Amino acid sequence: MPFNLHSIMLDREKCRGCTNCIKKCPTEAIRVRNSKARIIDQRCIDCGECIRTCPYHAKYAVTNSLDDIQKYEYKVALPAPSFYAQFETDDINKLLQALLEIGFDDIFEVAKAAEIVTEFTKQFILQRRDKIPIISSACPAVVRLIQTKFPDLIDNILPLASPMELAAYLAKKKINKQKGIEINKIGAFFISPCAAKMTYVKLPLGFERSYVDGVIAIKDIYGLVRSKLRSIKDVKPLSISSGKGIGWAASGGESLALGIDEYVNVDGIHNVIKVLEEIENGRLNNIVYFEGLACSGGCVGGPLTIENPYVAKNRIKKWSSKLATSSQVLEETTNQIINSLGIKMEDLLFKKELEVNPVLELDSDIEEAMKKYERVNEILKILPGLDCGACGSPTCKTLAEDIVRGLANDTDCIFILRENIKELAKKMVELSNKIPPSLERDED
């Protein structure tokens, strides 16, 4: 992936080269060279793990500003379900009203789109049982993780648009139909808890282009929304989402909405990797659906949120429970949207196949790759196996791979360097005791 398509960036001025980030990166996309971190663009999946890990705030996410919405004639906010969990309020409608007051003309809740995706996912599960478990495609970081580290599982990924993508599509279609505004004059902006969504908009998964025109971080408008909440008096009934859609914000919400028993939900990118390894090895063939979210706790734990993820998760549970009583009425609303806009399964299905990201391969040629693999194993035998990170690579194995790729030297390892210095010092002592033959004396 080209550098300019990533949303995770490095501030070199703030970076201290502490190596904390290289240990946490799930795809080993970071190296430390010359006391500064370097992000390998082809490996990065924009999960945001380095943002959480860096104690010096040297990693940050590039998103759109609120001013960018002014480029469009009609501006639509697409609030993520996790947006509701950032505020202590007794009415979601107040939050949606606040979004209108900060500059948006309309709102389409991503939670409602999640409910629609749920309905079509149920249909897909009934139709497709040949590749199980079916893996959720809602988290773009997890999808890119599979493309990079688990290419054999690409066919297991649910080939349906994410709630964010569907929300933008439905919002534009609805506004175009009701108000007659041209699609290209409607700006749809996702209010996001994570950086991976920004990357998705630049480089969509399963589609040639995204209907989302921009991504605004929750933390960037948090203060403005909160200030508006204090002055809101007349609250309009804007929300049409049920507890099922809002529940998607926390880990397990998507699976619970499906109403099936044979599922596994996991949050935290490293936990997701462990389960994907189990699936790849054929140990979880008894489950039908796998929900994996890169952030701990789910989207409520995203790096672009404000609220403590545990507090936010608790709020989502409360909202889901509170709105469960009105679920029947809201389900009718879901069906009305599907019928009125003529939404079909074909509208949600991927239009473009997901491709393998071959960046972890040692070589594209199998024979050459095997030779390099043997060379990696030879180098590993002389490395200490401590995975200390002092060399600037996350593990001894990645250092060995970097050496084979010509990106590092064995003396980058401090232990090998120390041994080489000892050997050199020993030779220097031997040489210091040696004198030219012309000055040697014959003891006889």
mmCIF file with all atom_site columns, C-alpha atoms in Angstrom, residues 180-283:
data_model
loop_
_atom_site.group_PDB
_atom_site.id
_atom_site.type_symbol
_atom_site.label_atom_id
_atom_site.label_alt_id
_atom_site.label_comp_id
_atom_site.label_asym_id
_atom_site.label_entity_id
_atom_site.label_seq_id
_atom_site.pdbx_PDB_ins_code
_atom_site.Cartn_x
_atom_site.Cartn_y
_atom_site.Cartn_z
_atom_site.occupancy
_atom_site.B_iso_or_equiv
_atom_site.pdbx_formal_charge
_atom_site.auth_seq_id
_atom_site.auth_comp_id
_atom_site.auth_asym_id
_atom_site.auth_atom_id
_atom_site.pdbx_PDB_model_num
ATOM 1   C CA . GLY A 1 180 ? -33.283 15.488  -5.947 1.00 0.00 ? 180 GLY A CA 1
ATOM 2   C CA . ILE A 1 181 ? -29.726 16.468  -4.998 1.00 0.00 ? 181 ILE A CA 1
ATOM 3   C CA . GLU A 1 182 ? -27.034 14.975  -7.233 1.00 0.00 ? 182 GLU A CA 1
ATOM 4   C CA . ILE A 1 183 ? -24.949 12.212  -5.632 1.00 0.00 ? 183 ILE A CA 1
ATOM 5   C CA . ASN A 1 184 ? -21.649 14.012  -6.225 1.00 0.00 ? 184 ASN A CA 1
ATOM 6   C CA . LYS A 1 185 ? -22.929 17.063  -4.327 1.00 0.00 ? 185 LYS A CA 1
ATOM 7   C CA . ILE A 1 186 ? -23.708 15.009  -1.211 1.00 0.00 ? 186 ILE A CA 1
ATOM 8   C CA . GLY A 1 187 ? -20.839 14.621  1.248  1.00 0.00 ? 187 GLY A CA 1
ATOM 9   C CA . ALA A 1 188 ? -21.063 11.615  3.588  1.00 0.00 ? 188 ALA A CA 1
ATOM 10  C CA . PHE A 1 189 ? -18.705 11.805  6.586  1.00 0.00 ? 189 PHE A CA 1
ATOM 11  C CA . PHE A 1 190 ? -18.164 8.951   9.017  1.00 0.00 ? 190 PHE A CA 1
ATOM 12  C CA . ILE A 1 191 ? -17.702 9.924   12.671 1.00 0.00 ? 191 ILE A CA 1
ATOM 13  C CA . SER A 1 192 ? -15.029 7.378   13.463 1.00 0.00 ? 192 SER A CA 1
ATOM 14  C CA . PRO A 1 193 ? -13.479 5.661   16.482 1.00 0.00 ? 193 PRO A CA 1
ATOM 15  C CA . CYS A 1 194 ? -10.529 4.283   14.485 1.00 0.00 ? 194 CYS A CA 1
ATOM 16  C CA . ALA A 1 195 ? -7.912  5.093   11.863 1.00 0.00 ? 195 ALA A CA 1
ATOM 17  C CA . ALA A 1 196 ? -8.512  1.984   9.742  1.00 0.00 ? 196 ALA A CA 1
ATOM 18  C CA . LYS A 1 197 ? -11.762 3.493   8.443  1.00 0.00 ? 197 LYS A CA 1
ATOM 19  C CA . MET A 1 198 ? -9.849  6.412   6.940  1.00 0.00 ? 198 MET A CA 1
ATOM 20  C CA . THR A 1 199 ? -7.577  4.003   5.118  1.00 0.00 ? 199 THR A CA 1
ATOM 21  C CA . TYR A 1 200 ? -10.629 2.100   3.913  1.00 0.00 ? 200 TYR A CA 1
ATOM 22  C CA . VAL A 1 201 ? -12.073 5.249   2.324  1.00 0.00 ? 201 VAL A CA 1
ATOM 23  C CA . LYS A 1 202 ? -8.821  5.837   0.432  1.00 0.00 ? 202 LYS A CA 1
ATOM 24  C CA . LEU A 1 203 ? -8.421  2.177   -0.520 1.00 0.00 ? 203 LEU A CA 1
ATOM 25  C CA . PRO A 1 204 ? -11.770 0.339   -0.177 1.00 0.00 ? 204 PRO A CA 1
ATOM 26  C CA . LEU A 1 205 ? -12.009 -3.377  0.500  1.00 0.00 ? 205 LEU A CA 1
ATOM 27  C CA . GLY A 1 206 ? -14.203 -5.243  -1.973 1.00 0.00 ? 206 GLY A CA 1
ATOM 28  C CA . PHE A 1 207 ? -15.149 -2.134  -3.950 1.00 0.00 ? 207 PHE A CA 1
ATOM 29  C CA . GLU A 1 208 ? -13.485 0.134   -6.508 1.00 0.00 ? 208 GLU A CA 1
ATOM 30  C CA . ARG A 1 209 ? -14.470 3.284   -4.626 1.00 0.00 ? 209 ARG A CA 1
ATOM 31  C CA . SER A 1 210 ? -16.196 4.195   -1.386 1.00 0.00 ? 210 SER A CA 1
ATOM 32  C CA . TYR A 1 211 ? -19.419 6.150   -0.991 1.00 0.00 ? 211 TYR A CA 1
ATOM 33  C CA . VAL A 1 212 ? -17.882 7.681   2.137  1.00 0.00 ? 212 VAL A CA 1
ATOM 34  C CA . ASP A 1 213 ? -16.312 11.054  1.348  1.00 0.00 ? 213 ASP A CA 1
ATOM 35  C CA . GLY A 1 214 ? -14.427 11.589  4.567  1.00 0.00 ? 214 GLY A CA 1
ATOM 36  C CA . VAL A 1 215 ? -13.707 10.377  8.079  1.00 0.00 ? 215 VAL A CA 1
ATOM 37  C CA . ILE A 1 216 ? -13.780 12.644  11.120 1.00 0.00 ? 216 ILE A CA 1
ATOM 38  C CA . ALA A 1 217 ? -12.270 11.401  14.389 1.00 0.00 ? 217 ALA A CA 1
ATOM 39  C CA . ILE A 1 218 ? -14.625 11.283  17.354 1.00 0.00 ? 218 ILE A CA 1
ATOM 40  C CA . LYS A 1 219 ? -11.995 12.945  19.526 1.00 0.00 ? 219 LYS A CA 1
ATOM 41  C CA . ASP A 1 220 ? -11.734 15.896  17.113 1.00 0.00 ? 220 ASP A CA 1
ATOM 42  C CA . ILE A 1 221 ? -15.393 16.917  17.495 1.00 0.00 ? 221 ILE A CA 1
ATOM 43  C CA . TYR A 1 222 ? -15.978 15.640  21.026 1.00 0.00 ? 222 TYR A CA 1
ATOM 44  C CA . GLY A 1 223 ? -15.550 19.038  22.701 1.00 0.00 ? 223 GLY A CA 1
ATOM 45  C CA . LEU A 1 224 ? -17.732 20.834  20.154 1.00 0.00 ? 224 LEU A CA 1
ATOM 46  C CA . VAL A 1 225 ? -20.544 18.274  20.440 1.00 0.00 ? 225 VAL A CA 1
ATOM 47  C CA . ARG A 1 226 ? -20.374 18.332  24.208 1.00 0.00 ? 226 ARG A CA 1
ATOM 48  C CA . SER A 1 227 ? -20.695 22.122  24.274 1.00 0.00 ? 227 SER A CA 1
ATOM 49  C CA . LYS A 1 228 ? -23.764 21.935  22.018 1.00 0.00 ? 228 LYS A CA 1
ATOM 50  C CA . LEU A 1 229 ? -25.427 19.347  24.278 1.00 0.00 ? 229 LEU A CA 1
ATOM 51  C CA . ARG A 1 230 ? -25.689 21.917  27.069 1.00 0.00 ? 230 ARG A CA 1
ATOM 52  C CA . SER A 1 231 ? -27.790 24.290  24.993 1.00 0.00 ? 231 SER A CA 1
ATOM 53  C CA . ILE A 1 232 ? -30.137 21.820  23.293 1.00 0.00 ? 232 ILE A CA 1
ATOM 54  C CA . LYS A 1 233 ? -33.712 22.266  24.507 1.00 0.00 ? 233 LYS A CA 1
ATOM 55  C CA . ASP A 1 234 ? -36.031 21.100  21.757 1.00 0.00 ? 234 ASP A CA 1
ATOM 56  C CA . VAL A 1 235 ? -35.104 17.480  20.994 1.00 0.00 ? 235 VAL A CA 1
ATOM 57  C CA . LYS A 1 236 ? -36.374 16.036  17.731 1.00 0.00 ? 236 LYS A CA 1
ATOM 58  C CA . PRO A 1 237 ? -36.919 12.266  17.266 1.00 0.00 ? 237 PRO A CA 1
ATOM 59  C CA . LEU A 1 238 ? -34.001 11.691  14.887 1.00 0.00 ? 238 LEU A CA 1
ATOM 60  C CA . SER A 1 239 ? -32.784 8.238   15.907 1.00 0.00 ? 239 SER A CA 1
ATOM 61  C CA . ILE A 1 240 ? -34.241 5.188   14.162 1.00 0.00 ? 240 ILE A CA 1
ATOM 62  C CA . SER A 1 241 ? -31.771 2.602   15.484 1.00 0.00 ? 241 SER A CA 1
ATOM 63  C CA . SER A 1 242 ? -32.500 -0.300  17.787 1.00 0.00 ? 242 SER A CA 1
ATOM 64  C CA . GLY A 1 243 ? -30.382 -1.919  20.464 1.00 0.00 ? 243 GLY A CA 1
ATOM 65  C CA . LYS A 1 244 ? -29.185 -4.499  17.924 1.00 0.00 ? 244 LYS A CA 1
ATOM 66  C CA . GLY A 1 245 ? -27.494 -1.922  15.732 1.00 0.00 ? 245 GLY A CA 1
ATOM 67  C CA . ILE A 1 246 ? -26.060 0.101   18.598 1.00 0.00 ? 246 ILE A CA 1
ATOM 68  C CA . GLY A 1 247 ? -24.725 -3.109  20.148 1.00 0.00 ? 247 GLY A CA 1
ATOM 69  C CA . TRP A 1 248 ? -22.269 -3.437  17.252 1.00 0.00 ? 248 TRP A CA 1
ATOM 70  C CA . ALA A 1 249 ? -20.080 -0.866  19.037 1.00 0.00 ? 249 ALA A CA 1
ATOM 71  C CA . ALA A 1 250 ? -18.938 -3.457  21.581 1.00 0.00 ? 250 ALA A CA 1
ATOM 72  C CA . SER A 1 251 ? -17.375 -6.838  21.028 1.00 0.00 ? 251 SER A CA 1
ATOM 73  C CA . GLY A 1 252 ? -20.011 -9.513  20.540 1.00 0.00 ? 252 GLY A CA 1
ATOM 74  C CA . GLY A 1 253 ? -22.747 -7.103  19.460 1.00 0.00 ? 253 GLY A CA 1
ATOM 75  C CA . GLU A 1 254 ? -22.635 -8.158  15.824 1.00 0.00 ? 254 GLU A CA 1
ATOM 76  C CA . SER A 1 255 ? -22.806 -11.860 16.690 1.00 0.00 ? 255 SER A CA 1
ATOM 77  C CA . LEU A 1 256 ? -25.667 -11.391 19.158 1.00 0.00 ? 256 LEU A CA 1
ATOM 78  C CA . ALA A 1 257 ? -27.661 -9.507  16.526 1.00 0.00 ? 257 ALA A CA 1
ATOM 79  C CA . LEU A 1 258 ? -27.404 -12.514 14.214 1.00 0.00 ? 258 LEU A CA 1
ATOM 80  C CA . GLY A 1 259 ? -29.231 -14.658 16.752 1.00 0.00 ? 259 GLY A CA 1
ATOM 81  C CA . ILE A 1 260 ? -27.079 -17.749 16.247 1.00 0.00 ? 260 ILE A CA 1
ATOM 82  C CA . ASP A 1 261 ? -25.308 -19.926 18.796 1.00 0.00 ? 261 ASP A CA 1
ATOM 83  C CA . GLU A 1 262 ? -22.353 -21.200 16.764 1.00 0.00 ? 262 GLU A CA 1
ATOM 84  C CA . TYR A 1 263 ? -20.151 -18.110 16.879 1.00 0.00 ? 263 TYR A CA 1
ATOM 85  C CA . VAL A 1 264 ? -16.953 -16.805 18.444 1.00 0.00 ? 264 VAL A CA 1
ATOM 86  C CA . ASN A 1 265 ? -16.279 -13.111 19.062 1.00 0.00 ? 265 ASN A CA 1
ATOM 87  C CA . VAL A 1 266 ? -12.825 -11.806 19.904 1.00 0.00 ? 266 VAL A CA 1
ATOM 88  C CA . ASP A 1 267 ? -11.472 -8.292  20.478 1.00 0.00 ? 267 ASP A CA 1
ATOM 89  C CA . GLY A 1 268 ? -7.886  -7.065  20.528 1.00 0.00 ? 268 GLY A CA 1
ATOM 90  C CA . ILE A 1 269 ? -5.724  -7.604  17.452 1.00 0.00 ? 269 ILE A CA 1
ATOM 91  C CA . HIS A 1 270 ? -3.341  -10.067 19.132 1.00 0.00 ? 270 HIS A CA 1
ATOM 92  C CA . ASN A 1 271 ? -6.243  -12.149 20.419 1.00 0.00 ? 271 ASN A CA 1
ATOM 93  C CA . VAL A 1 272 ? -7.718  -12.118 16.919 1.00 0.00 ? 272 VAL A CA 1
ATOM 94  C CA . ILE A 1 273 ? -4.431  -13.497 15.564 1.00 0.00 ? 273 ILE A CA 1
ATOM 95  C CA . LYS A 1 274 ? -4.543  -16.409 18.011 1.00 0.00 ? 274 LYS A CA 1
ATOM 96  C CA . VAL A 1 275 ? -8.052  -17.389 16.939 1.00 0.00 ? 275 VAL A CA 1
ATOM 97  C CA . LEU A 1 276 ? -7.262  -16.969 13.232 1.00 0.00 ? 276 LEU A CA 1
ATOM 98  C CA . GLU A 1 277 ? -4.359  -19.362 13.731 1.00 0.00 ? 277 GLU A CA 1
ATOM 99  C CA . GLU A 1 278 ? -6.795  -21.868 15.219 1.00 0.00 ? 278 GLU A CA 1
ATOM 100 C CA . ILE A 1 279 ? -9.151  -21.433 12.268 1.00 0.00 ? 279 ILE A CA 1
ATOM 101 C CA . GLU A 1 280 ? -6.306  -21.778 9.784  1.00 0.00 ? 280 GLU A CA 1
ATOM 102 C CA . ASN A 1 281 ? -5.250  -25.038 11.449 1.00 0.00 ? 281 ASN A CA 1
ATOM 103 C CA . GLY A 1 282 ? -8.804  -26.406 11.169 1.00 0.00 ? 282 GLY A CA 1
ATOM 104 C CA . ARG A 1 283 ? -9.533  -26.470 14.890 1.00 0.00 ? 283 ARG A CA 1
#
